[in-house]
Short mmCIF file of C-alpha atoms in Angstrom, two decimals:
data_model
loop_
_atom_site.label_atom_id
_atom_site.label_comp_id
_atom_site.label_asym_id
_atom_site.label_seq_id
_atom_site.Cartn_x
_atom_site.Cartn_y
_atom_site.Cartn_z
CA UNK A 1 60.55 265.45 237.72
CA UNK A 2 63.37 267.56 236.43
CA UNK A 3 64.54 269.89 239.39
CA UNK A 4 65.15 265.55 241.28
CA UNK A 5 66.58 263.86 239.01
CA UNK A 6 69.59 266.39 237.58
CA UNK A 7 70.98 266.89 241.45
CA UNK A 8 71.13 262.49 240.82
CA UNK A 9 73.41 263.83 238.03
CA UNK A 10 75.52 266.98 238.83
CA UNK A 11 76.39 265.89 242.33
CA UNK A 12 79.83 265.31 243.57
CA UNK A 13 78.75 261.78 245.19
CA UNK A 14 76.59 260.38 241.46
CA UNK A 15 73.68 258.78 242.35
CA UNK A 16 72.39 255.78 240.32
CA UNK A 17 68.99 255.81 238.94
CA UNK A 18 66.31 254.16 237.81
CA UNK A 19 63.42 256.67 236.24
CA UNK A 20 60.40 254.94 235.97
CA UNK A 21 56.62 255.65 234.20
CA UNK A 22 53.88 254.28 231.86
CA UNK A 23 54.43 254.49 227.75
CA UNK A 24 55.36 257.51 226.28
CA UNK A 25 55.49 259.56 229.33
CA UNK A 26 58.60 260.70 228.10
CA UNK A 27 61.15 259.54 230.26
CA UNK A 28 63.91 259.44 228.19
CA UNK A 29 63.58 262.42 226.19
CA UNK A 30 62.85 264.12 229.87
CA UNK A 31 66.62 261.96 230.80
CA UNK A 32 68.27 263.29 227.15
CA UNK A 33 67.22 266.96 227.81
CA UNK A 34 69.07 266.71 231.26
CA UNK A 35 72.24 265.00 230.48
CA UNK A 36 72.79 267.33 227.84
CA UNK A 37 72.79 269.81 230.64
CA UNK A 38 76.12 267.94 231.94
CA UNK A 39 79.80 269.11 230.66
CA UNK A 40 82.47 266.85 229.96
CA UNK A 41 80.13 263.56 229.58
CA UNK A 42 79.59 261.23 227.72
CA UNK A 43 76.30 259.29 227.64
CA UNK A 44 76.67 255.55 226.66
CA UNK A 45 73.19 253.96 225.96
CA UNK A 46 72.19 250.94 226.30
CA UNK A 47 69.12 249.02 224.32
CA UNK A 48 67.86 246.49 226.34
CA UNK A 49 66.29 243.58 225.56
CA UNK A 50 65.30 239.89 226.81
CA UNK A 51 68.29 238.35 225.61
CA UNK A 52 70.95 241.14 226.78
CA UNK A 53 73.84 239.46 228.87
CA UNK A 54 76.22 241.14 230.50
CA UNK A 55 78.62 240.33 228.27
CA UNK A 56 77.07 243.01 226.05
CA UNK A 57 77.86 245.75 228.39
CA UNK A 58 80.83 244.65 228.63
CA UNK A 59 81.37 245.19 225.62
CA UNK A 60 79.45 248.16 225.45
CA UNK A 61 82.32 249.75 228.23
CA UNK A 62 84.70 248.29 225.99
CA UNK A 63 83.81 250.39 223.00
CA UNK A 64 83.69 253.09 225.56
CA UNK A 65 86.49 253.16 227.90
CA UNK A 66 89.64 253.47 228.54
CA UNK A 67 91.53 250.30 230.21
CA UNK A 68 94.01 251.32 233.02
CA UNK A 69 96.37 248.72 234.86
CA UNK A 70 96.74 248.75 238.04
CA UNK A 71 97.91 247.10 241.17
CA UNK A 72 93.93 246.33 241.82
CA UNK A 73 93.58 244.91 238.48
CA UNK A 74 92.09 246.86 235.81
CA UNK A 75 89.72 249.88 235.54
CA UNK A 76 87.58 251.13 232.96
CA UNK A 77 87.14 254.74 232.58
CA UNK A 78 85.98 257.23 230.16
CA UNK A 79 87.29 258.28 227.13
CA UNK A 80 88.05 261.77 226.24
CA UNK A 81 85.50 263.37 229.10
CA UNK A 82 85.57 263.08 232.60
CA UNK A 83 82.62 260.75 233.07
CA UNK A 84 80.54 258.01 231.45
CA UNK A 85 76.88 258.18 232.29
CA UNK A 86 75.72 254.06 230.79
CA UNK A 87 72.22 254.74 230.46
CA UNK A 88 69.73 251.34 230.13
CA UNK A 89 66.65 251.68 228.46
CA UNK A 90 64.07 249.42 228.92
CA UNK A 91 65.93 247.73 231.41
CA UNK A 92 62.63 245.54 233.05
CA UNK A 93 62.50 243.58 228.82
CA UNK A 94 65.31 241.19 230.46
CA UNK A 95 64.01 238.16 230.50
CA UNK A 96 64.95 235.72 233.91
CA UNK A 97 66.30 232.37 234.30
CA UNK A 98 64.21 229.26 235.51
CA UNK A 99 64.76 230.65 238.69
CA UNK A 100 63.51 233.70 238.80
CA UNK A 101 67.22 235.59 237.63
CA UNK A 102 68.21 238.47 235.47
CA UNK A 103 71.25 237.85 234.74
CA UNK A 104 71.77 241.57 233.99
CA UNK A 105 70.29 242.84 236.83
CA UNK A 106 72.37 240.09 238.69
CA UNK A 107 75.77 241.83 237.05
CA UNK A 108 74.46 245.43 237.44
CA UNK A 109 74.03 243.99 241.45
CA UNK A 110 76.99 243.87 241.26
CA UNK A 111 79.21 246.66 239.77
CA UNK A 112 77.03 248.77 242.17
CA UNK A 113 78.08 247.31 245.15
CA UNK A 114 81.33 247.02 244.75
CA UNK A 115 81.92 249.22 241.36
CA UNK A 116 83.10 246.64 239.58
CA UNK A 117 83.10 242.92 238.70
CA UNK A 118 85.07 239.69 237.47
CA UNK A 119 85.20 239.22 233.45
CA UNK A 120 85.17 235.78 232.04
CA UNK A 121 89.02 235.50 233.10
CA UNK A 122 87.92 236.03 237.02
CA UNK A 123 90.48 238.43 237.34
CA UNK A 124 88.22 242.40 239.00
CA UNK A 125 88.05 244.77 236.79
CA UNK A 126 86.85 248.41 238.27
CA UNK A 127 84.81 251.12 236.82
CA UNK A 128 85.93 255.04 237.10
CA UNK A 129 83.99 258.19 237.07
CA UNK A 130 80.84 255.58 235.55
CA UNK A 131 77.47 255.98 236.52
CA UNK A 132 74.42 253.91 236.07
CA UNK A 133 71.24 255.13 235.08
CA UNK A 134 68.34 253.63 233.53
CA UNK A 135 64.79 253.48 232.43
CA UNK A 136 61.69 251.46 231.85
CA UNK A 137 57.89 250.91 231.74
CA UNK A 138 56.05 250.27 234.50
CA UNK A 139 54.44 246.89 234.71
CA UNK A 140 55.23 243.79 234.53
CA UNK A 141 53.08 242.80 230.66
CA UNK A 142 54.34 243.48 226.87
CA UNK A 143 57.86 240.55 228.04
CA UNK A 144 57.73 242.82 230.97
CA UNK A 145 60.31 241.40 234.35
CA UNK A 146 60.09 242.12 237.67
CA UNK A 147 63.26 243.28 238.47
CA UNK A 148 64.64 241.61 241.97
CA UNK A 149 64.34 243.53 245.11
CA UNK A 150 67.98 243.83 246.04
CA UNK A 151 68.62 245.38 242.82
CA UNK A 152 65.35 247.74 243.92
CA UNK A 153 67.16 248.72 247.36
CA UNK A 154 70.95 249.88 246.27
CA UNK A 155 69.36 252.33 243.04
CA UNK A 156 67.13 255.66 243.69
CA UNK A 157 63.77 254.14 241.65
CA UNK A 158 61.62 258.31 240.70
CA UNK A 159 58.04 257.25 239.38
CA UNK A 160 56.69 259.30 236.27
CA UNK A 161 52.46 259.73 236.02
CA UNK A 162 50.89 259.90 232.86
CA UNK A 163 51.32 262.97 231.26
CA UNK A 164 48.14 265.40 230.79
CA UNK A 165 47.17 266.57 227.32
CA UNK A 166 49.02 270.19 228.01
CA UNK A 167 52.43 268.61 229.20
CA UNK A 168 52.02 265.26 225.85
CA UNK A 169 51.76 268.06 223.40
CA UNK A 170 55.01 269.64 224.84
CA UNK A 171 57.26 266.44 224.80
CA UNK A 172 55.43 265.49 221.41
CA UNK A 173 56.42 268.70 220.22
CA UNK A 174 59.75 268.27 221.51
CA UNK A 175 60.02 265.26 220.21
CA UNK A 176 59.17 265.75 216.78
CA UNK A 177 61.81 269.27 216.86
CA UNK A 178 64.12 267.08 216.96
CA UNK A 179 63.79 264.95 214.44
CA UNK A 180 62.12 266.66 212.08
CA UNK A 181 65.76 268.76 212.61
CA UNK A 182 67.56 266.40 212.32
CA UNK A 183 66.12 264.72 209.01
CA UNK A 184 66.14 268.25 207.13
CA UNK A 185 69.02 269.87 208.22
CA UNK A 186 69.13 273.86 207.22
CA UNK A 187 65.81 273.99 206.05
CA UNK A 188 64.02 275.72 209.77
CA UNK A 189 60.68 273.75 211.23
#
């Protein structure tokens, strides 16, 4: 999986992508490991919920980006690094409206298609050196919703399968090691 995902993060033409798999398959740990291998890159995580709106994403961008004025309007560019990864965790938790449209998915579709968005004052805001990455649990149960096919047609989707017992031991050992390392600093784990 890393052999496929890492080039999408490192190449000159960085691709937006979505990692899909069963719960507990190590999607987040895999992405954290890949993110740690990148240089001059910050990661801003957006934890999705049923009530997430584009305003939450714009607020996160304003926290982690500089606003640069240009002849075409404002541009969000990463602060203190060369590029920014905007990571959406549990992207399919966003609840669609009565017409089946999820505002956050429609917003991300616009961002990916046009490299920017219109703010509340109807002014164009461009994005520079920002890559969109997401993860989600497969299926539509437990408050999860299907993503629009218009969105999934413009983003790479990589499916992670249920790991075997040996892989699960490695995943949970790595996770517990990092958790215990943070909770007991200076103490060998």
